[in-house]
PDB file of C-alpha atoms in Angstrom:
ATOM      1  CA  MET A   1      23.171 166.491 131.840  1.00  0.00           C
ATOM      2  CA  GLU A   2      23.384 167.915 128.329  1.00  0.00           C
ATOM      3  CA  MET A   3      26.763 168.441 126.677  1.00  0.00           C
ATOM      4  CA  SER A   4      27.188 171.783 124.969  1.00  0.00           C
ATOM      5  CA  GLN A   5      28.717 171.902 121.512  1.00  0.00           C
ATOM      6  CA  PRO A   6      32.218 173.367 121.418  1.00  0.00           C
ATOM      7  CA  THR A   7      32.724 176.775 119.858  1.00  0.00           C
ATOM      8  CA  LYS A   8      34.149 176.444 116.340  1.00  0.00           C
ATOM      9  CA  VAL A   9      36.909 178.876 115.435  1.00  0.00           C
ATOM     10  CA  THR A  10      38.302 179.422 111.921  1.00  0.00           C
ATOM     11  CA  VAL A  11      41.629 180.887 110.852  1.00  0.00           C
ATOM     12  CA  GLN A  12      42.735 181.226 107.246  1.00  0.00           C
ATOM     13  CA  ALA A  13      45.293 182.530 104.795  1.00  0.00           C
ATOM     14  CA  VAL A  14      45.821 182.723 101.052  1.00  0.00           C
ATOM     15  CA  ILE A  15      49.310 181.463 100.263  1.00  0.00           C
ATOM     16  CA  GLN A  16      51.042 182.540  97.065  1.00  0.00           C
ATOM     17  CA  ALA A  17      52.012 178.984  96.100  1.00  0.00           C
ATOM     18  CA  PRO A  18      50.382 176.037  94.309  1.00  0.00           C
ATOM     19  CA  VAL A  19      48.481 173.507  96.411  1.00  0.00           C
ATOM     20  CA  GLU A  20      51.111 170.784  95.920  1.00  0.00           C
ATOM     21  CA  LYS A  21      53.775 172.922  97.651  1.00  0.00           C
ATOM     22  CA  VAL A  22      51.369 174.125 100.344  1.00  0.00           C
ATOM     23  CA  TRP A  23      50.360 170.521 101.138  1.00  0.00           C
ATOM     24  CA  ARG A  24      53.990 169.398 101.308  1.00  0.00           C
ATOM     25  CA  TYR A  25      55.036 172.264 103.617  1.00  0.00           C
ATOM     26  CA  TRP A  26      51.984 171.704 105.853  1.00  0.00           C
ATOM     27  CA  THR A  27      52.532 167.957 106.242  1.00  0.00           C
ATOM     28  CA  GLU A  28      56.289 167.177 106.116  1.00  0.00           C
ATOM     29  CA  PRO A  29      58.055 167.186 109.517  1.00  0.00           C
ATOM     30  CA  ASP A  30      61.154 168.978 108.162  1.00  0.00           C
ATOM     31  CA  HIS A  31      58.920 171.901 107.200  1.00  0.00           C
ATOM     32  CA  ILE A  32      56.557 171.732 110.221  1.00  0.00           C
ATOM     33  CA  THR A  33      59.463 172.442 112.578  1.00  0.00           C
ATOM     34  CA  LYS A  34      60.254 175.645 110.643  1.00  0.00           C
ATOM     35  CA  TRP A  35      56.844 177.355 110.913  1.00  0.00           C
ATOM     36  CA  ASN A  36      54.783 175.806 113.738  1.00  0.00           C
ATOM     37  CA  GLN A  37      55.001 178.431 116.490  1.00  0.00           C
ATOM     38  CA  ALA A  38      52.797 181.329 117.511  1.00  0.00           C
ATOM     39  CA  SER A  39      55.612 183.759 118.374  1.00  0.00           C
ATOM     40  CA  GLU A  40      59.357 184.314 117.933  1.00  0.00           C
ATOM     41  CA  ASP A  41      60.124 183.147 121.486  1.00  0.00           C
ATOM     42  CA  TRP A  42      58.732 179.637 120.758  1.00  0.00           C
ATOM     43  CA  HIS A  43      59.885 176.898 118.409  1.00  0.00           C
ATOM     44  CA  ALA A  44      58.994 173.375 117.330  1.00  0.00           C
ATOM     45  CA  PRO A  45      62.179 171.323 117.757  1.00  0.00           C
ATOM     46  CA  ARG A  46      60.591 168.024 116.701  1.00  0.00           C
ATOM     47  CA  ALA A  47      57.696 166.818 114.545  1.00  0.00           C
ATOM     48  CA  GLU A  48      56.419 163.362 113.581  1.00  0.00           C
ATOM     49  CA  ASN A  49      53.663 162.787 111.048  1.00  0.00           C
ATOM     50  CA  ASP A  50      52.000 159.551 109.870  1.00  0.00           C
ATOM     51  CA  LEU A  51      49.688 161.190 107.314  1.00  0.00           C
ATOM     52  CA  ARG A  52      46.932 158.586 106.804  1.00  0.00           C
ATOM     53  CA  VAL A  53      43.521 157.903 108.311  1.00  0.00           C
ATOM     54  CA  GLY A  54      44.245 156.423 111.730  1.00  0.00           C
ATOM     55  CA  GLY A  55      47.816 157.772 111.629  1.00  0.00           C
ATOM     56  CA  LYS A  56      49.156 159.918 114.447  1.00  0.00           C
ATOM     57  CA  PHE A  57      51.088 163.154 114.492  1.00  0.00           C
ATOM     58  CA  LEU A  58      53.027 164.920 117.204  1.00  0.00           C
ATOM     59  CA  THR A  59      54.763 168.281 117.286  1.00  0.00           C
ATOM     60  CA  ARG A  60      56.877 169.289 120.266  1.00  0.00           C
ATOM     61  CA  MET A  61      56.423 172.984 121.035  1.00  0.00           C
ATOM     62  CA  GLU A  62      58.783 174.728 123.443  1.00  0.00           C
ATOM     63  CA  ALA A  63      59.660 178.178 124.675  1.00  0.00           C
ATOM     64  CA  LYS A  64      63.160 178.972 123.370  1.00  0.00           C
ATOM     65  CA  ASP A  65      64.288 179.843 126.914  1.00  0.00           C
ATOM     66  CA  GLY A  66      63.343 176.332 128.065  1.00  0.00           C
ATOM     67  CA  SER A  67      60.786 177.583 130.592  1.00  0.00           C
ATOM     68  CA  MET A  68      57.907 175.520 129.223  1.00  0.00           C
ATOM     69  CA  GLY A  69      56.815 173.166 126.469  1.00  0.00           C
ATOM     70  CA  PHE A  70      54.154 170.709 125.426  1.00  0.00           C
ATOM     71  CA  ASP A  71      53.385 168.034 122.876  1.00  0.00           C
ATOM     72  CA  PHE A  72      50.641 168.833 120.360  1.00  0.00           C
ATOM     73  CA  GLY A  73      49.251 165.696 118.789  1.00  0.00           C
ATOM     74  CA  GLY A  74      46.298 163.778 117.502  1.00  0.00           C
ATOM     75  CA  VAL A  75      44.937 161.114 115.171  1.00  0.00           C
ATOM     76  CA  TYR A  76      43.871 161.690 111.557  1.00  0.00           C
ATOM     77  CA  ASP A  77      40.215 161.061 110.662  1.00  0.00           C
ATOM     78  CA  VAL A  78      40.338 162.537 107.136  1.00  0.00           C
ATOM     79  CA  VAL A  79      43.216 162.729 104.649  1.00  0.00           C
ATOM     80  CA  ASN A  80      42.250 163.802 101.121  1.00  0.00           C
ATOM     81  CA  ARG A  81      45.483 164.687  99.342  1.00  0.00           C
ATOM     82  CA  HIS A  82      45.704 168.380  98.352  1.00  0.00           C
ATOM     83  CA  GLU A  83      42.110 168.954  99.599  1.00  0.00           C
ATOM     84  CA  ALA A  84      41.405 168.255 103.266  1.00  0.00           C
ATOM     85  CA  ILE A  85      42.790 167.031 106.565  1.00  0.00           C
ATOM     86  CA  GLY A  86      40.745 166.308 109.660  1.00  0.00           C
ATOM     87  CA  TYR A  87      41.982 165.122 113.013  1.00  0.00           C
ATOM     88  CA  THR A  88      41.016 164.619 116.627  1.00  0.00           C
ATOM     89  CA  MET A  89      43.360 166.082 119.219  1.00  0.00           C
ATOM     90  CA  GLU A  90      44.352 164.072 122.276  1.00  0.00           C
ATOM     91  CA  ASP A  91      41.765 165.966 124.366  1.00  0.00           C
ATOM     92  CA  GLY A  92      38.961 164.987 121.938  1.00  0.00           C
ATOM     93  CA  ARG A  93      38.592 168.314 120.145  1.00  0.00           C
ATOM     94  CA  ARG A  94      38.286 168.307 116.339  1.00  0.00           C
ATOM     95  CA  VAL A  95      40.252 170.206 113.693  1.00  0.00           C
ATOM     96  CA  ASP A  96      39.349 170.399 109.990  1.00  0.00           C
ATOM     97  CA  ILE A  97      41.629 171.942 107.382  1.00  0.00           C
ATOM     98  CA  ALA A  98      40.604 172.728 103.793  1.00  0.00           C
ATOM     99  CA  PHE A  99      43.104 173.393 101.005  1.00  0.00           C
ATOM    100  CA  VAL A 100      41.460 175.292  98.145  1.00  0.00           C
ATOM    101  CA  ASP A 101      43.459 175.189  94.887  1.00  0.00           C
ATOM    102  CA  GLN A 102      43.263 178.611  93.215  1.00  0.00           C
ATOM    103  CA  GLY A 103      45.939 178.059  90.567  1.00  0.00           C
ATOM    104  CA  ASN A 104      49.155 179.764  91.668  1.00  0.00           C
ATOM    105  CA  GLU A 105      47.745 180.381  95.127  1.00  0.00           C
ATOM    106  CA  THR A 106      46.076 178.226  97.756  1.00  0.00           C
ATOM    107  CA  LYS A 107      43.526 179.183 100.373  1.00  0.00           C
ATOM    108  CA  VAL A 108      43.974 177.296 103.644  1.00  0.00           C
ATOM    109  CA  MET A 109      41.089 177.332 106.130  1.00  0.00           C
ATOM    110  CA  GLU A 110      41.518 175.678 109.520  1.00  0.00           C
ATOM    111  CA  THR A 111      38.533 175.234 111.849  1.00  0.00           C
ATOM    112  CA  PHE A 112      39.046 173.969 115.381  1.00  0.00           C
ATOM    113  CA  ASP A 113      36.995 173.300 118.499  1.00  0.00           C
ATOM    114  CA  ALA A 114      37.927 175.907 121.098  1.00  0.00           C
ATOM    115  CA  GLU A 115      38.954 174.682 124.522  1.00  0.00           C
ATOM    116  CA  SER A 116      37.368 176.099 127.675  1.00  0.00           C
ATOM    117  CA  SER A 117      40.491 177.215 129.598  1.00  0.00           C
ATOM    118  CA  ASN A 118      41.358 180.312 127.546  1.00  0.00           C
ATOM    119  CA  PRO A 119      39.254 183.026 125.888  1.00  0.00           C
ATOM    120  CA  VAL A 120      38.209 182.165 122.317  1.00  0.00           C
ATOM    121  CA  GLU A 121      39.814 185.398 121.032  1.00  0.00           C
ATOM    122  CA  PHE A 122      43.158 184.361 122.567  1.00  0.00           C
ATOM    123  CA  GLN A 123      42.967 180.934 120.930  1.00  0.00           C
ATOM    124  CA  GLN A 124      42.008 182.405 117.557  1.00  0.00           C
ATOM    125  CA  ALA A 125      44.894 184.885 117.730  1.00  0.00           C
ATOM    126  CA  GLY A 126      47.389 182.102 118.527  1.00  0.00           C
ATOM    127  CA  TRP A 127      46.194 179.778 115.770  1.00  0.00           C
ATOM    128  CA  GLN A 128      46.112 182.704 113.295  1.00  0.00           C
ATOM    129  CA  ALA A 129      49.694 183.620 114.250  1.00  0.00           C
ATOM    130  CA  ILE A 130      50.775 180.051 113.442  1.00  0.00           C
ATOM    131  CA  MET A 131      48.868 180.231 110.131  1.00  0.00           C
ATOM    132  CA  ASP A 132      50.579 183.544 109.336  1.00  0.00           C
ATOM    133  CA  ASN A 133      53.985 181.948 110.084  1.00  0.00           C
ATOM    134  CA  PHE A 134      53.085 179.086 107.737  1.00  0.00           C
ATOM    135  CA  LYS A 135      52.140 181.546 104.982  1.00  0.00           C
ATOM    136  CA  ALA A 136      55.388 183.523 105.378  1.00  0.00           C
ATOM    137  CA  TYR A 137      57.578 180.398 105.516  1.00  0.00           C
ATOM    138  CA  THR A 138      55.907 178.802 102.485  1.00  0.00           C
ATOM    139  CA  GLU A 139      56.077 181.954 100.364  1.00  0.00           C
ATOM    140  CA  GLN A 140      59.738 182.638 101.270  1.00  0.00           C
ATOM    141  CA  ASN A 141      61.090 179.105 100.671  1.00  0.00           C
TER     142      ASN A 141
END
């Protein structure tokens, strides 16, 4: 039986901040908990991040009303400071993030393997919403 390749989905944003700040806000747990949710009715009460190849990360995501929640985690395969992060999620899917230094702004492009339970458009919209929250948080703080 042949395995099909997962669908790759990309979300991106140009953040009005230098790459050093963007990297810090993307990778430090104190910042991750402030922006890592797809909508206002969710939050990330806890984040852990061992940012090195072979290191693990975990972000707890919960509905604010307490009705549901899950842990989002994985293991880093690539960590190139201010340039790229790659990781494998606990379900085996891959995520690659590029940080493109453009002076006083930084382009962040995140490509992930779609899962098969939800429509690709739904997944892309959710990941883009999180990226948009990251952009707003980073630019406002």
